[in-house]
Coordinates of C-alpha atoms and ligand atoms in Angstrom, one line a residue:
X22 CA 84.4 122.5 66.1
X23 CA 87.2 120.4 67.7
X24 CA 89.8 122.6 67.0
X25 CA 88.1 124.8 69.2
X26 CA 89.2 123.0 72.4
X27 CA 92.8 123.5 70.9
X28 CA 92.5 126.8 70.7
X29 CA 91.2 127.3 73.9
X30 CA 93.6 125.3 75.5
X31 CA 96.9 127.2 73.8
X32 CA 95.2 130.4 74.3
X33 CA 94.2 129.8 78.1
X34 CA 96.1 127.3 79.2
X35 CA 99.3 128.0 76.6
X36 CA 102.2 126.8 79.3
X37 CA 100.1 123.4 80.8
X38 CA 102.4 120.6 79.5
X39 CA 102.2 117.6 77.1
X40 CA 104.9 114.9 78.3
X41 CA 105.0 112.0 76.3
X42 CA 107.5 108.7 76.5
X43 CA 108.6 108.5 72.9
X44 CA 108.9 106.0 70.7
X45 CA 112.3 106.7 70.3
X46 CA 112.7 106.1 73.9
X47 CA 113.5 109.7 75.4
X48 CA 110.7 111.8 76.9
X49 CA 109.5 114.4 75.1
X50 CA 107.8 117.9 76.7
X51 CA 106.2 121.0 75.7
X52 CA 103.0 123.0 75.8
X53 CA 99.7 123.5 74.2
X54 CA 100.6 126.6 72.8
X55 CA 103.6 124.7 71.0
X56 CA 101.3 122.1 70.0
X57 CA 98.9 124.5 68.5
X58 CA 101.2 125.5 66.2
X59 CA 102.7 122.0 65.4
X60 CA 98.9 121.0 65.0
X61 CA 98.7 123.5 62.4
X62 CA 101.7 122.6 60.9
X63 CA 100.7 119.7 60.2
X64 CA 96.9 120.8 59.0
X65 CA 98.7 122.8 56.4
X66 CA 100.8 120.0 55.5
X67 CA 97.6 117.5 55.3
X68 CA 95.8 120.3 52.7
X69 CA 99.0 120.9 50.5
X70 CA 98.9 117.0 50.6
X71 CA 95.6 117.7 48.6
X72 CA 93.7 116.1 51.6
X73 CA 90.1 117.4 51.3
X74 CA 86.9 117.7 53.8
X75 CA 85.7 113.8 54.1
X76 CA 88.7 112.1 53.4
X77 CA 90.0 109.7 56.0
X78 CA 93.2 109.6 57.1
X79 CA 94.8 106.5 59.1
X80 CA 96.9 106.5 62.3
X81 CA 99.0 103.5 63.6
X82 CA 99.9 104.6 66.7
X83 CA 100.1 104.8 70.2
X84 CA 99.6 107.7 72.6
X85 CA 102.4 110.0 71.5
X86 CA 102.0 113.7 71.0
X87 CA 102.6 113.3 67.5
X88 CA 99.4 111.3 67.2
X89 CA 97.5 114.0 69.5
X90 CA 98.7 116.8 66.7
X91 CA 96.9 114.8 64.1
X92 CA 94.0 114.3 66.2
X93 CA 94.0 117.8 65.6
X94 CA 95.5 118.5 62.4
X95 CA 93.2 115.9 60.7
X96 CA 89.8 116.2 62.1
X97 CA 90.5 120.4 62.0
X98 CA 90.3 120.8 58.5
X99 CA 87.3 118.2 58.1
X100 CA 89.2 115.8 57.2
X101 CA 88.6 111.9 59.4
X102 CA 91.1 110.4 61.5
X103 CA 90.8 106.7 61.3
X104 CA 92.4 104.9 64.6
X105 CA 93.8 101.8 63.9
X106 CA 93.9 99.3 66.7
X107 CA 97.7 97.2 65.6
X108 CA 96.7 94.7 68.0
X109 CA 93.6 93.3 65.4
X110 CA 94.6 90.2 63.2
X111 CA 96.4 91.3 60.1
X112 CA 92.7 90.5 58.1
X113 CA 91.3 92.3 59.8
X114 CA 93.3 95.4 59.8
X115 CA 92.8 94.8 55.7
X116 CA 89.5 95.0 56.2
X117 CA 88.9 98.1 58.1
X118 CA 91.5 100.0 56.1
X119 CA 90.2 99.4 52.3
X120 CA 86.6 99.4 53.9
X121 CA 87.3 102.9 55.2
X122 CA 88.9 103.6 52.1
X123 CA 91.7 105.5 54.0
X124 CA 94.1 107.7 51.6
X125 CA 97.1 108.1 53.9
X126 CA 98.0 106.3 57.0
X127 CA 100.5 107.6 60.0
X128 CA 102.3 104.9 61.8
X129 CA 104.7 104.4 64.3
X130 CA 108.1 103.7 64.0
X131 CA 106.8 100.0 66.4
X132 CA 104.1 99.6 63.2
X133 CA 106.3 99.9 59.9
X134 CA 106.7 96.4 59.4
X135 CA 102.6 95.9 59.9
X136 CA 102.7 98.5 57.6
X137 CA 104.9 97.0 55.3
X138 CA 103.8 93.4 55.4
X139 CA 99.8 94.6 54.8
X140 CA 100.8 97.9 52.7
X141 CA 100.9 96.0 48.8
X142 CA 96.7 95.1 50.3
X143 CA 95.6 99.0 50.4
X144 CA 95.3 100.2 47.1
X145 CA 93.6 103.4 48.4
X146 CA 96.8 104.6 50.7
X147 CA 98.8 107.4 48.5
X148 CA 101.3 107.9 51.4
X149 CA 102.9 106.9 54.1
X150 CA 104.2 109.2 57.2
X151 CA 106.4 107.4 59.7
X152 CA 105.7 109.3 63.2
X153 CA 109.2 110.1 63.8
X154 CA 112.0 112.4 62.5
X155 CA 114.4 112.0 60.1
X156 CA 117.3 110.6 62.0
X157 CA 115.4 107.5 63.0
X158 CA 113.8 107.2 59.7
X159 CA 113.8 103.3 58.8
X160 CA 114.5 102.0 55.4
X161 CA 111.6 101.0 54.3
X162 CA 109.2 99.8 51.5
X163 CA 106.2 102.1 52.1
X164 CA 104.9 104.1 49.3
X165 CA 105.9 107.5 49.4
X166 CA 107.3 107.2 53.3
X167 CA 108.4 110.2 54.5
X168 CA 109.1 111.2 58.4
X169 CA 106.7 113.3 60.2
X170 CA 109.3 115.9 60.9
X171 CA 109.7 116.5 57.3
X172 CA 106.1 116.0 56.4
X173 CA 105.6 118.9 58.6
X174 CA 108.7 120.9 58.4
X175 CA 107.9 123.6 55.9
X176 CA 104.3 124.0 56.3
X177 CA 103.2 127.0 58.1
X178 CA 102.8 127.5 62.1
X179 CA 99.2 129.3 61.3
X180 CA 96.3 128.3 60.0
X181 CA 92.5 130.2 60.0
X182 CA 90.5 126.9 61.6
X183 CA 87.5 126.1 59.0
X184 CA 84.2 126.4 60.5
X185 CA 81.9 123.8 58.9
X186 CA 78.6 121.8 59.7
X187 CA 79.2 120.4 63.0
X188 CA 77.5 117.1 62.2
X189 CA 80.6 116.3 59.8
X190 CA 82.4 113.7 60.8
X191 CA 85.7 114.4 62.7
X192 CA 87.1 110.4 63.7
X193 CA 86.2 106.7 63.0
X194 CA 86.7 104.2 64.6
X195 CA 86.1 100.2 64.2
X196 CA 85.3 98.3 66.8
X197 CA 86.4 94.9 67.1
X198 CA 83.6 93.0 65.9
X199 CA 83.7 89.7 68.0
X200 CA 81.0 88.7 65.6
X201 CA 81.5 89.5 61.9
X202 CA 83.1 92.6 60.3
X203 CA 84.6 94.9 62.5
X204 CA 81.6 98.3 62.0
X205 CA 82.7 101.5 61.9
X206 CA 81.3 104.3 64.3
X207 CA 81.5 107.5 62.9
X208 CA 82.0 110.9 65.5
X209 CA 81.2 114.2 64.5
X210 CA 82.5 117.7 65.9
X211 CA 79.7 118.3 67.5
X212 CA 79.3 114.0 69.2
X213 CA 82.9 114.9 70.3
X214 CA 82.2 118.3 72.1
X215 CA 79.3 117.3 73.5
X216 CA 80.2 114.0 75.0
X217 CA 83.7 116.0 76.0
X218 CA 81.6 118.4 77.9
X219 CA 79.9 115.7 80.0
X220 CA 82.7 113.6 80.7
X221 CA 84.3 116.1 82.2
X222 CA 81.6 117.0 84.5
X223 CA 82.0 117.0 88.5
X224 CA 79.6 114.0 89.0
X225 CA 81.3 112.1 86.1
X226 CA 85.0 112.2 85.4
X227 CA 85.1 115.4 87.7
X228 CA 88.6 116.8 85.6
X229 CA 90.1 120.1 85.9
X230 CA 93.2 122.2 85.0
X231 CA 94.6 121.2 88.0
X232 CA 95.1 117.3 87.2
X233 CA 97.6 115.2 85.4
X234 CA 95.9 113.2 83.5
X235 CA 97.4 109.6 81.9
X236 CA 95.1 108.1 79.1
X237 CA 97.0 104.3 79.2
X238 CA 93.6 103.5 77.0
X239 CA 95.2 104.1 73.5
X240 CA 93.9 106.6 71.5
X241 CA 93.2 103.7 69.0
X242 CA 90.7 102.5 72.0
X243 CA 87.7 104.7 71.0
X244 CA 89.8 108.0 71.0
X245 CA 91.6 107.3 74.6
X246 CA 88.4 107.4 76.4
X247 CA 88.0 111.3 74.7
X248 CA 91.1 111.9 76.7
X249 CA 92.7 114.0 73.8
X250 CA 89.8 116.7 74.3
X251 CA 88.8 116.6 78.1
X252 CA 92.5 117.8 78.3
X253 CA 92.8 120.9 76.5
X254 CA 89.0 121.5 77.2
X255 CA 89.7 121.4 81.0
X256 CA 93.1 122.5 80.6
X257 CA 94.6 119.7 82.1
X258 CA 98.3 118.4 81.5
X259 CA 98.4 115.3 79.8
X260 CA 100.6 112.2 80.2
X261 CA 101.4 110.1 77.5
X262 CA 102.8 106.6 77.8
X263 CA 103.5 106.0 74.6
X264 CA 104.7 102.4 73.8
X265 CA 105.7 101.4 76.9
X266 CA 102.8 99.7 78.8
X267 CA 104.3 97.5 81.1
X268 CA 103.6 98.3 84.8
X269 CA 106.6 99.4 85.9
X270 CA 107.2 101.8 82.9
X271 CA 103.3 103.5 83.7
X272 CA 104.3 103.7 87.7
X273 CA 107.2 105.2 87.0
X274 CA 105.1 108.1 84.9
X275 CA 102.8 108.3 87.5
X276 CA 104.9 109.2 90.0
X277 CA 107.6 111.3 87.9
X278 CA 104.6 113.5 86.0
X279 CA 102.2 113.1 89.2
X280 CA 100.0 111.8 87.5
X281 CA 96.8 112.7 89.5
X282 CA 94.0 110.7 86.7
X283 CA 94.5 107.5 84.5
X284 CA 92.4 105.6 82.7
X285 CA 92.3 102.1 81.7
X286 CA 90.6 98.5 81.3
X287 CA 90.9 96.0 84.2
X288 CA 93.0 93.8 82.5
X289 CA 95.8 96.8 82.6
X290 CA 94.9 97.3 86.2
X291 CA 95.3 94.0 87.4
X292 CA 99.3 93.9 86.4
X293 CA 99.4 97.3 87.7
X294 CA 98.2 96.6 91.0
X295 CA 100.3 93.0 91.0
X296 CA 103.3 95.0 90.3
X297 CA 102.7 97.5 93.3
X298 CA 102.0 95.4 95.4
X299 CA 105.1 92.8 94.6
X300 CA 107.6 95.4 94.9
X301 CA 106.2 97.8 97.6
X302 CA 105.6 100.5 95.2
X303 CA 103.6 103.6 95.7
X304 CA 101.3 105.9 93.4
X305 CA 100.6 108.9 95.8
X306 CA 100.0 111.5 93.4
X307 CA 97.1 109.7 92.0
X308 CA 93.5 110.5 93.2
X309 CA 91.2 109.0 90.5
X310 CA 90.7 106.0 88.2
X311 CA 88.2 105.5 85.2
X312 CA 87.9 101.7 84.7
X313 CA 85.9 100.3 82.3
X314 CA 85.8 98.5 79.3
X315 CA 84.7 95.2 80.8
X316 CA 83.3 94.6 84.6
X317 CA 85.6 95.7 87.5
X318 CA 85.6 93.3 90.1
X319 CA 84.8 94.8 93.5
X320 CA 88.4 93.5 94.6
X321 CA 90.1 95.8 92.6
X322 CA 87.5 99.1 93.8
X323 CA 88.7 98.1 97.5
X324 CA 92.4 97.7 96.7
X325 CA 92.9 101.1 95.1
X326 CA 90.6 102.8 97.9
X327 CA 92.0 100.9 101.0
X328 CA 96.1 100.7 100.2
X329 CA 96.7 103.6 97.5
X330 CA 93.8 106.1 98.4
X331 CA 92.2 106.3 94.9
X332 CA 88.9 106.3 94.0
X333 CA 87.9 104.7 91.0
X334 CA 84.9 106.0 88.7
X335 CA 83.6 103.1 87.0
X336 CA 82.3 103.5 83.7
X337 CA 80.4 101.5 81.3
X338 CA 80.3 102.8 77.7
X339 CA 81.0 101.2 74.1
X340 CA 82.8 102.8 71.3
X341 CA 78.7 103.6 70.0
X342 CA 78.9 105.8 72.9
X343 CA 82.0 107.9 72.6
X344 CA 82.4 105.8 74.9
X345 CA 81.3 107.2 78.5
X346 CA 77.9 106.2 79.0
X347 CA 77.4 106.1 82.5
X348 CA 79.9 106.5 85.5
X349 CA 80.0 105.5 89.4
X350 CA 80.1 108.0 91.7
X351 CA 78.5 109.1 94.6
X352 CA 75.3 111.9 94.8
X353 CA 74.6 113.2 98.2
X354 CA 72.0 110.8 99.1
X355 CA 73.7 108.0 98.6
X356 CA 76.7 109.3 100.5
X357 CA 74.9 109.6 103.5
X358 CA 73.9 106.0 103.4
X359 CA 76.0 103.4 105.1
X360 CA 79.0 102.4 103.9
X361 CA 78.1 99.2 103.0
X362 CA 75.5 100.4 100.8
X363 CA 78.3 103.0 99.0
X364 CA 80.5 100.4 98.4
X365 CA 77.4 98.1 96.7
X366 CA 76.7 101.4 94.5
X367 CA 79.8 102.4 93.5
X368 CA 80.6 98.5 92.5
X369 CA 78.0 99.0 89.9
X370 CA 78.3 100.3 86.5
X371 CA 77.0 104.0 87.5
X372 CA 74.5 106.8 86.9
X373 CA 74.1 108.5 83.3
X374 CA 74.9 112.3 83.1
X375 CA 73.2 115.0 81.2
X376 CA 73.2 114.2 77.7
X377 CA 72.7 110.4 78.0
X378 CA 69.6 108.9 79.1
X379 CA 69.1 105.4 79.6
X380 CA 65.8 102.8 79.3
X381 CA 65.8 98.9 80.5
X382 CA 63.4 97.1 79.0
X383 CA 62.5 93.4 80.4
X384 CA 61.8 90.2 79.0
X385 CA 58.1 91.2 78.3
X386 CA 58.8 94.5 76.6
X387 CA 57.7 96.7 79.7
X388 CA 59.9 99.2 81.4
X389 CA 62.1 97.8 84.0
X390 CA 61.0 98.6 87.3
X391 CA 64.0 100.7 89.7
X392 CA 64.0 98.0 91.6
X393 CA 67.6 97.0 91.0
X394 CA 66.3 93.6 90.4
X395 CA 64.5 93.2 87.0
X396 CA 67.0 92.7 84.5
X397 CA 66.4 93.8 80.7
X398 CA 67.9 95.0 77.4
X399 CA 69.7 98.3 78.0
X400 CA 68.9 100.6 75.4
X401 CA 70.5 104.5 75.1
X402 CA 69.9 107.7 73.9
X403 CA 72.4 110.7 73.0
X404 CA 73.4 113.0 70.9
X405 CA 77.0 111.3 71.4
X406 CA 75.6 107.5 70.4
X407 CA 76.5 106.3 67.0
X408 CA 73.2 106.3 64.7
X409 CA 74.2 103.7 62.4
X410 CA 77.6 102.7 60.8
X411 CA 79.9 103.9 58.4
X412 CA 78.9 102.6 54.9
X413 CA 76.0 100.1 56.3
X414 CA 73.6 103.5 56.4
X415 CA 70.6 101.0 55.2
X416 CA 71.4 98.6 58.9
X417 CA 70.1 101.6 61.2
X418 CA 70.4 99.7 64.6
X419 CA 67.9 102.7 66.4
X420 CA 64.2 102.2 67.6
X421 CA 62.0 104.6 65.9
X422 CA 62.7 107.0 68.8
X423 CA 66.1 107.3 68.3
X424 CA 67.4 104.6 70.9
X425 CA 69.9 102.6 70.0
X426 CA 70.5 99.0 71.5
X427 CA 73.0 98.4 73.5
X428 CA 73.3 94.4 73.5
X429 CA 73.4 94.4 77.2
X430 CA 71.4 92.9 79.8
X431 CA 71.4 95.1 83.1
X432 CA 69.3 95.9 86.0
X433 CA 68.6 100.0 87.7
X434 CA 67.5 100.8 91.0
X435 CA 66.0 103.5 93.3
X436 CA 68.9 106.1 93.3
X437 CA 69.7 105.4 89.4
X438 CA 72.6 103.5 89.5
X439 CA 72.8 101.1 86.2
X440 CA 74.4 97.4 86.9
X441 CA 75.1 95.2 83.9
X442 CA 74.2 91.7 84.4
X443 CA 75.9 90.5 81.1
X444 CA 76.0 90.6 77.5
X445 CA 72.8 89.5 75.7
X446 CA 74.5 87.1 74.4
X447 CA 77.0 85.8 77.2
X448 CA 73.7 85.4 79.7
X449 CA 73.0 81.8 80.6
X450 CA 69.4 80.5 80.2
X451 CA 69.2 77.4 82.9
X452 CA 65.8 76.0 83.0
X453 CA 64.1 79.5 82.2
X454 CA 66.0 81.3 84.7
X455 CA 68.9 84.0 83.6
X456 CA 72.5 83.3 85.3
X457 CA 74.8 86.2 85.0
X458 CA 78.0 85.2 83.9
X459 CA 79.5 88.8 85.1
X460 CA 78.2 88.4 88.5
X461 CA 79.9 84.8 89.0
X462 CA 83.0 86.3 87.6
X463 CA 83.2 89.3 90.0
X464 CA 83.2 87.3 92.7
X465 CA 85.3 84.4 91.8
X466 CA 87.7 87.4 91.2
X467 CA 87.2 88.6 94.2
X468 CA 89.2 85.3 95.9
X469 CA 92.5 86.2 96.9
X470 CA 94.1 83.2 94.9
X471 CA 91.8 83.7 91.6
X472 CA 93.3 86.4 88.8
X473 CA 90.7 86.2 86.3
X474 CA 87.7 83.7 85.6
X475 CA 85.3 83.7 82.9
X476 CA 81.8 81.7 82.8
X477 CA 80.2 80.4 79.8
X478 CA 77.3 78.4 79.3
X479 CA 77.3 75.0 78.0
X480 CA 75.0 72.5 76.9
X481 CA 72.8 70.7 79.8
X482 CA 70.6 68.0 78.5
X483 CA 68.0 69.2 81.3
X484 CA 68.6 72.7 81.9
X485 CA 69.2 73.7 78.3
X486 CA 72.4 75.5 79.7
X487 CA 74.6 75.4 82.8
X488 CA 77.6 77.5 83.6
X489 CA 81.1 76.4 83.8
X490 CA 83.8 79.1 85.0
X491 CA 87.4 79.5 84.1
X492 CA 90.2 80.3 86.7
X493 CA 93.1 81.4 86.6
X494 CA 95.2 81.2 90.4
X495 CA 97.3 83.8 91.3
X496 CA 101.7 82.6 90.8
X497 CA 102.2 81.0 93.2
X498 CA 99.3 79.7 94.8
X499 CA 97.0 76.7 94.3
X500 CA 93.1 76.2 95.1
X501 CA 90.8 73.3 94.8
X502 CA 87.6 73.2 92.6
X503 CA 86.0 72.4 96.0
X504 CA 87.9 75.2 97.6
X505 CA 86.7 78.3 95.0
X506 CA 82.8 76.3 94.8
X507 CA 82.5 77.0 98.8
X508 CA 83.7 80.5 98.3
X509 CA 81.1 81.3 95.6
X510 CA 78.1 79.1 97.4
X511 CA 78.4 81.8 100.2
X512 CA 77.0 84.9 97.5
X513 CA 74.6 82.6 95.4
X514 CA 72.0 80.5 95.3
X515 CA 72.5 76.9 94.3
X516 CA 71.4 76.8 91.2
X517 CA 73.5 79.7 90.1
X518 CA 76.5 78.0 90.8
X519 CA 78.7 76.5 88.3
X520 CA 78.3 73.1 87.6
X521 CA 82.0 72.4 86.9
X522 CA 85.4 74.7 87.0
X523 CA 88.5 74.2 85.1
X524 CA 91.9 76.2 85.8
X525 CA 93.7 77.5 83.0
X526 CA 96.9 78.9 82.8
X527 CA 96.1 81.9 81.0
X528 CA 92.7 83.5 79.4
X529 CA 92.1 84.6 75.7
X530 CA 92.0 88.2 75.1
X531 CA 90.4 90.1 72.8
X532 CA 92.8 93.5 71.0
X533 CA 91.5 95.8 73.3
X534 CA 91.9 93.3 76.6
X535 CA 89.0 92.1 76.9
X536 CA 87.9 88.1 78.0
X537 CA 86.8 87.0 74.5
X538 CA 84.2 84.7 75.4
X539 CA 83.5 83.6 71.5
X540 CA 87.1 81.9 71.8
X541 CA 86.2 79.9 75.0
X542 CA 82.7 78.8 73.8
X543 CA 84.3 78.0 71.3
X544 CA 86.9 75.6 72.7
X545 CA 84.5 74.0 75.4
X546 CA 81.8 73.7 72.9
X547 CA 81.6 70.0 73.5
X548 CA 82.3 70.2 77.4
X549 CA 80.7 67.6 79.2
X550 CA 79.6 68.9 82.6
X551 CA 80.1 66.1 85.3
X552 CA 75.8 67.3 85.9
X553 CA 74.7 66.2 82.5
Ligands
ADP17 P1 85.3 96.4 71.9 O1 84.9 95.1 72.3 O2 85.6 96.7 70.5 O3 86.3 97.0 72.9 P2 83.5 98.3 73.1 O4 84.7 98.9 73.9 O5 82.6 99.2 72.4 O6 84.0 97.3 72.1 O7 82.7 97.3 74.1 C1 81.6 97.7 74.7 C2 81.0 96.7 75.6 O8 81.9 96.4 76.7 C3 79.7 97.1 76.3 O9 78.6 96.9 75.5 C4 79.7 96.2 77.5 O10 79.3 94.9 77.2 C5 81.2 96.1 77.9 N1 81.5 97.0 79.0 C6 82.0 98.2 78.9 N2 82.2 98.8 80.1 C7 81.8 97.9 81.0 C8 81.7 97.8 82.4 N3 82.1 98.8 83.2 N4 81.1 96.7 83.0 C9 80.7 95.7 82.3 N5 80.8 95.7 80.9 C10 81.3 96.7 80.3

């Protein structure tokens, strides 16, 4: 049961701290043991609500310790807490919301007018509670609003967990469908403590009571990375940034809670780093990273090792996999290899843990080879990967063995370190031969004067398709198609080149931060390569 890492936390761990930047501005602190009971509270409050075992329940909110009480309170008495990411197009939102069926939502005070202007679209909603307290209660439209202070306020401290089938479901959440509806992946109590259990492990996330850790991915963000459990499981303090994810308000928590964990996509880190490095800032209390979400370029490994003395555990996971899948860090053996080879190995996606296994299979339907070469459909197995998706039951993705497919392409190799070479569908097909788009982007990044660069393939009369890349330069700076081709021709072959470069101010990004290629296909659709 979830609220069994709760418990433990309040009951062994009772004075480790919860410090979150409010949406009200101040910072808020306290304990687990006082967010036991507010947990509770608000349990009791859900059930005299009428709120039964099944029933999902909606959150619009960011990391706040508010929202961590319902991801409590909710999923403790059986009920489902639906995340809601706010940054999805309002259609969307409607979609996932009526599709889930949700009876009450949560939102924060940032998210009332979302709320508002979508609200007369949910006809399933009852009730609205506005996560705040009755001071900074806004006027508003929403049916039934009411603050979460009050919501909570008489309802008892106490409450006698239920114990149920652990297979119910505990959270839900959609993930951002690039290509038609958003799906909904369903977690249960036991996918939760399980994957919980291995994230935290030594040769994965490696977290103990001892660290600080800052989930900047938002809890809407398939559940903060698990951050919300790993935390009282471990008995770690937890940092919350709340709205406030500019660079300089996340250093600043860093170094005021030493903060000795975070986790977040590259994207983040990127304006993190810029920001550091522009004002001569420092992050000493910080030890370890988790980056994933999306590729991190080796640049970014070497600047947080080399200037701020952090080591970053990448991982690779999707919201169908809770989401840690596999992680980057070192085993024995490969620490005694050269550094050279560490560095290649840790700049890949990582090694699974126990309680994930993964399977490449190649273009002919045979098992990849570990020969960090052959690439091939990534396909997993866990008790913490989604088995199908809410309400499309009959679509069951999984082989008959129980793997699901991943829609990546990646390669492993002797010492079982997973790489992904790209997306199925983002891999270019020139002339028979695969191009990785991820590759070319890594190392365009990797240029001191290139921010971001993205590589699509387009139309090539011969070659079927050839790449073109996106760059963005660095303020400041300026570089010459010529300049960036040179640079790349000295870590590919020719032919994996691409065959033209255009620099863009800025790159389209997806609600959880991602490059979203669909939009730039779909703008250079008709690009005419200078080659065809
Ligand atoms: P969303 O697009 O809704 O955020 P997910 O977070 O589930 O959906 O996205 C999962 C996908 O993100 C993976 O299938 C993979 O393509 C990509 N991904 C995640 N982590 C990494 C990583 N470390 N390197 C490369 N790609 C990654």
């Amino acid at each position: 049961m979830i609220s069994s890492l709760l418990r433990y936390a309040a009951t062994y761990h009772g004075g480790r701290e919860i410090v979150t930047r409010t949406v009200e501005g101040p910072i808020h602190r306290y304990a687990y043991r006082d967010a036991y009971k507010r947990a509770a509270k608000s349990a009791n409050a859900l059930l005299s609500e009428g709120v039964k075992p099944g029933d999902r329940i909606a959150t619009l909110a960011w990391n706040t310790h508010r929202h961590f009480e319902l991801f409590y309170g909710v999923s403790g008495i059986g009920a489902v807490l639906h995340t809601i990411n706010p940054r999805l197009f309002d259609e969307q939102i409607k979609y996932i919301v009526n599709h889930a069926a949700d009876r009450m939502m949560f939102v924060d005070l940032s998210f009332v007018e979302l709320a508002e202007r979508l609200g007369g679209e949910f006809p399933f909603i009852e009730r609205y509670v506005v996560l705040t307290d009755r001071a900074h209660m806004p006027r508003t439209t929403l049916r039934g609003a009411i603050s979460y202070e009050d919501f909570i306020a008489d309802a008892p401290d106490h409450i006698d967990w239920p114990d149920f089938d652990e297979h119910a479901a505990s959270s839900l959440c959609y993930t951002s469908g690039t290509t038609g509806d958003p799906k909904g992946v369903l977690y249960s109590h036991r996918s939760t403590v399980i994957h919980a259990l291995a994230a935290a492990q030594r040769g994965a996330l490696d977290l103990g009571a001892e660290d600080a850790i800052l989930p900047i991915a938002p809890m809407y963000h398939a559940n903060a990375w698990a951050m919300p459990y790993i935390a009282p499981m471990t008995g770690a303090k937890l940092v919350l940034p709340g709205p406030k994810m500019d660079p300089e308000s996340i250093i600043d928590l860093i170094n005021e809670e030493s903060a000795t964990f975070a986790c977040a996509v590259p994207t983040v880190w990127t304006m993190v780093l810029d920001h550091l490095e522009s004002r001569g800032l420092r992050i000493d209390s910080m030890k370890r990273t988790t980056i994933g979400g999306s590729a991190v370029p080796q640049s970014m490994i070497d600047t947080f090792r080399d200037k701020y003395d952090v080591r970053v555990l990448q991982i690779w996971g999707m919201t169908e996999t809770s989401p840690m899948g596999t992680v980057s860090s070192l085993t024995p053996e490969v620490a005694n290899l050269s550094p050279k080879v560490q560095r290649e190995q840790l700049s890949k996606q990582g090694r699974v843990q126990y309680g994930i296994e993964i399977k490449i299979v190649d273009k002919d339907g045979s098992l990849a080879p570990r020969d960090g070469e052959t690439s091939g459909d990534l396909w997993v197995k866990s008790p913490f990967a989604a088995k199908c998706y809410f309400k499309r039951e009959d679509e069951i993705p999984l082989d008959d063995d129980g793997w699901f497919p991943t829609g990546d392409v990646a390669t492993w190799d002797q010492y079982g370190y997973m790489k992904i070479t790209d997306r199925t569908k983002d891999v270019i097909k020139s002339g028979g031969e695969w191009i990785s788009s991820i590759e070319l982007e890594n190392a365009a990044s990797g240029h001191p004067y290139i921010t971001q660069a993205a590589v699509i393939g387009v139309y090539h009369p011969k070659w079927e398709e050839r790449p073109l890349m996106l760059a963005v330069a660095a303020q400041g700076t300026t570089i010459s198609k010529d300049e960036l081709l040179g640079y790349l021709a000295k870590q590919f072959a020719k032919w994996q080149l691409p065959d033209d470069i255009v620099f863009v101010d800025e790159l389209p990004l997806t609600a959880t931060g991602k490059i979203k290629k669909t939009a730039i296909r779909e703008t250079y659709k008709d690009y005419k390569l200078p080659s065809a």
